[in-house]
């Protein structure tokens, strides 16, 4: 407990910055996440059909001469320079266009939607084509900048005449304004933004190349591993490593950058150490966490285990560095991002020539982080047992949820299933004025919780207008009000009731909270 | 400080036939007790127009809007019981609890009323209370 408590003030000082970074990370994730199937499809097609793939196919892989006899007529081709100085028509294939056009355009569309809905998505996509054809490197970074920017411009333009249009002209004005903004942004991106982003991409690529040339790539883990535990991994992973990795795949056919953050090895080692050398609830929970982490690819389940003994971050860093170093030595990498960071996703995206290196990087990083964590746990084991620190996992889960900025389904389902802390600590009943119906509903639920012998759950009532995402883990409101409540607290879980006096929903909530409480109680018992 | 639920603010034989009348009836008891300005009753009607205060188990709890809080002099609750169910925007209501709450002083009382009505049997007993004394005695525990 002492370690967690002493870490808390530092955290709250940097809290605003951290929340901003997390919001930024969440925005980046919102652009990448919906399109991961496309990344995966590209990864699979690349792994199969490129010239060094499992089923090399010159038409799909885009490396065959379409002028030779027996060519597949009608397929898209491009003129390329042969080694002897002549030109020939080469198949365009799927791999190149997917990474050059499909993925950035999808990202731009998602980013535009986040800013300004469907309309923002369309304008973002138009504008992003400008940056794609205005440069020679894959425009992931460009799409992430130009897409939201174009949608934002559209939003500004729309607000100019919002509600002031003559009826009957809306459609005409809306169509042409989007076309003009999209077209203009596309041209602006071609001439103005593409060179800048190309330059930035080159610099970032140069930094990575410099790190690689000097054998310093493993140092990335010093930043990445602590950032993961503080839930800043999305900003780093999706914002920097995935775009750079994709660029490397185009140039080298694979990239180890995809594995820097996604390698499940370091977390596995720490959980294994807890399984063998931990005490109390942490020890009994670790095996379940291992499964969720390693197979499910949900890394956040190991963060609480690090937070309850922050010095373990050393184990994570050592493991991460080992993994990167292994891939450097073997020249191994993935052909696309492994998301989630499950061993299955990692193997599915492994380059054909890289199985040995990639598997070794996972195994070795797990081994190293296990050894370091084992030494740390071993050294403090007697003291932990004496201090009865077995209940700390609940506090650490709470800390993890605080770091994430909201409660986590993965964390709570894990701890719920395997027995430590409760996911729902604060329940808010929301009604219009916050003085009547919500107060009664809160009273009824409080009573039900009390009768079920559940303690430590705060149930309060509020006016809908005063709700925000920090207010509660769960918001209960009347059916007609739930939509409004959701607008005020979009990331919180909401449930609707028809009848505040005796809703079946109450029993569900009591059962859910009760199950996790009971498990937590069992975990805390000496 | 006077009790939040006073005997004088209870009535076992409600006369209203519509929910609007019932709100006026419960509101009038609050006005008579000196808990609210007459304008508060209009705010109660306004609140009901935007969203029902029907709570389930034959209970409705009309109260004012957030803006009308300055028309409340002290926290108080009135209770009117009806022999025949009222049509409360499509739901049957036997007991109407008028609420005027400031600074959350009424919340304790309200929670206790909620617990009474969350229990179907107890709610039925209140709805069947023939006299004002019986009604008050069933609910008086809420002041404690």
JSON list of C-alpha atoms in Angstrom, two decimals, chain A residues 433-436, chain B residues 1-5 9 26-41 43-44 61-65 68-79 97-110 113:
[
{"chain": "A", "resi": 433, "resn": "UNK", "atom": "CA", "xyz": [-34.08, 17.84, -11.23]},
{"chain": "A", "resi": 434, "resn": "UNK", "atom": "CA", "xyz": [-32.12, 15.44, -9.07]},
{"chain": "A", "resi": 435, "resn": "UNK", "atom": "CA", "xyz": [-34.42, 15.87, -6.11]},
{"chain": "A", "resi": 436, "resn": "UNK", "atom": "CA", "xyz": [-37.20, 13.35, -6.50]},
{"chain": "B", "resi": 1, "resn": "UNK", "atom": "CA", "xyz": [-37.43, 22.58, 13.00]},
{"chain": "B", "resi": 2, "resn": "UNK", "atom": "CA", "xyz": [-40.77, 21.08, 12.10]},
{"chain": "B", "resi": 3, "resn": "UNK", "atom": "CA", "xyz": [-40.98, 17.56, 10.76]},
{"chain": "B", "resi": 4, "resn": "UNK", "atom": "CA", "xyz": [-40.63, 17.12, 7.02]},
{"chain": "B", "resi": 5, "resn": "UNK", "atom": "CA", "xyz": [-43.83, 15.05, 6.95]},
{"chain": "B", "resi": 9, "resn": "UNK", "atom": "CA", "xyz": [-49.97, 17.46, 5.26]},
{"chain": "B", "resi": 26, "resn": "UNK", "atom": "CA", "xyz": [-50.77, 17.68, -3.00]},
{"chain": "B", "resi": 27, "resn": "UNK", "atom": "CA", "xyz": [-49.31, 21.11, -3.79]},
{"chain": "B", "resi": 28, "resn": "UNK", "atom": "CA", "xyz": [-52.03, 22.93, -1.85]},
{"chain": "B", "resi": 29, "resn": "UNK", "atom": "CA", "xyz": [-51.12, 20.94, 1.28]},
{"chain": "B", "resi": 30, "resn": "UNK", "atom": "CA", "xyz": [-47.52, 22.13, 0.92]},
{"chain": "B", "resi": 31, "resn": "UNK", "atom": "CA", "xyz": [-48.70, 25.74, 0.47]},
{"chain": "B", "resi": 32, "resn": "UNK", "atom": "CA", "xyz": [-51.04, 25.49, 3.50]},
{"chain": "B", "resi": 33, "resn": "UNK", "atom": "CA", "xyz": [-48.19, 24.19, 5.61]},
{"chain": "B", "resi": 34, "resn": "UNK", "atom": "CA", "xyz": [-46.19, 27.27, 4.67]},
{"chain": "B", "resi": 35, "resn": "UNK", "atom": "CA", "xyz": [-43.47, 25.21, 2.98]},
{"chain": "B", "resi": 36, "resn": "UNK", "atom": "CA", "xyz": [-43.72, 26.68, -0.53]},
{"chain": "B", "resi": 37, "resn": "UNK", "atom": "CA", "xyz": [-44.96, 29.73, -2.46]},
{"chain": "B", "resi": 38, "resn": "UNK", "atom": "CA", "xyz": [-48.14, 29.13, -4.50]},
{"chain": "B", "resi": 39, "resn": "UNK", "atom": "CA", "xyz": [-46.06, 29.47, -7.67]},
{"chain": "B", "resi": 40, "resn": "UNK", "atom": "CA", "xyz": [-44.28, 26.24, -6.77]},
{"chain": "B", "resi": 41, "resn": "UNK", "atom": "CA", "xyz": [-47.45, 24.29, -7.60]},
{"chain": "B", "resi": 43, "resn": "UNK", "atom": "CA", "xyz": [-43.71, 24.42, -11.36]},
{"chain": "B", "resi": 44, "resn": "UNK", "atom": "CA", "xyz": [-44.89, 20.97, -10.21]},
{"chain": "B", "resi": 61, "resn": "UNK", "atom": "CA", "xyz": [-44.02, 11.92, -6.43]},
{"chain": "B", "resi": 62, "resn": "UNK", "atom": "CA", "xyz": [-44.76, 15.27, -8.11]},
{"chain": "B", "resi": 63, "resn": "UNK", "atom": "CA", "xyz": [-42.22, 18.00, -7.42]},
{"chain": "B", "resi": 64, "resn": "UNK", "atom": "CA", "xyz": [-41.06, 21.27, -8.94]},
{"chain": "B", "resi": 65, "resn": "UNK", "atom": "CA", "xyz": [-38.39, 22.01, -11.50]},
{"chain": "B", "resi": 68, "resn": "UNK", "atom": "CA", "xyz": [-38.42, 26.61, -8.82]},
{"chain": "B", "resi": 69, "resn": "UNK", "atom": "CA", "xyz": [-36.13, 25.80, -5.91]},
{"chain": "B", "resi": 70, "resn": "UNK", "atom": "CA", "xyz": [-36.21, 29.44, -4.72]},
{"chain": "B", "resi": 71, "resn": "UNK", "atom": "CA", "xyz": [-39.97, 29.16, -4.18]},
{"chain": "B", "resi": 72, "resn": "UNK", "atom": "CA", "xyz": [-39.36, 26.63, -1.41]},
{"chain": "B", "resi": 73, "resn": "UNK", "atom": "CA", "xyz": [-39.25, 28.02, 2.15]},
{"chain": "B", "resi": 74, "resn": "UNK", "atom": "CA", "xyz": [-38.45, 24.75, 3.87]},
{"chain": "B", "resi": 75, "resn": "UNK", "atom": "CA", "xyz": [-38.27, 21.09, 2.95]},
{"chain": "B", "resi": 76, "resn": "UNK", "atom": "CA", "xyz": [-41.62, 19.38, 3.26]},
{"chain": "B", "resi": 77, "resn": "UNK", "atom": "CA", "xyz": [-43.59, 16.40, 1.98]},
{"chain": "B", "resi": 78, "resn": "UNK", "atom": "CA", "xyz": [-47.34, 15.97, 1.59]},
{"chain": "B", "resi": 79, "resn": "UNK", "atom": "CA", "xyz": [-49.17, 12.67, 1.16]},
{"chain": "B", "resi": 97, "resn": "UNK", "atom": "CA", "xyz": [-46.38, 12.31, -2.44]},
{"chain": "B", "resi": 98, "resn": "UNK", "atom": "CA", "xyz": [-45.78, 16.02, -3.06]},
{"chain": "B", "resi": 99, "resn": "UNK", "atom": "CA", "xyz": [-42.16, 17.00, -2.60]},
{"chain": "B", "resi": 100, "resn": "UNK", "atom": "CA", "xyz": [-40.50, 20.32, -1.83]},
{"chain": "B", "resi": 101, "resn": "UNK", "atom": "CA", "xyz": [-36.83, 19.83, -1.11]},
{"chain": "B", "resi": 102, "resn": "UNK", "atom": "CA", "xyz": [-34.00, 22.26, -0.48]},
{"chain": "B", "resi": 103, "resn": "UNK", "atom": "CA", "xyz": [-30.41, 21.43, 0.32]},
{"chain": "B", "resi": 104, "resn": "UNK", "atom": "CA", "xyz": [-31.21, 17.76, 0.31]},
{"chain": "B", "resi": 105, "resn": "UNK", "atom": "CA", "xyz": [-32.96, 17.89, 3.73]},
{"chain": "B", "resi": 106, "resn": "UNK", "atom": "CA", "xyz": [-35.87, 15.94, 2.30]},
{"chain": "B", "resi": 107, "resn": "UNK", "atom": "CA", "xyz": [-33.72, 13.17, 0.90]},
{"chain": "B", "resi": 108, "resn": "UNK", "atom": "CA", "xyz": [-33.60, 11.13, 4.11]},
{"chain": "B", "resi": 109, "resn": "UNK", "atom": "CA", "xyz": [-37.38, 11.16, 4.33]},
{"chain": "B", "resi": 110, "resn": "UNK", "atom": "CA", "xyz": [-37.74, 10.45, 0.66]},
{"chain": "B", "resi": 113, "resn": "UNK", "atom": "CA", "xyz": [-40.74, 6.50, 1.70]}
]
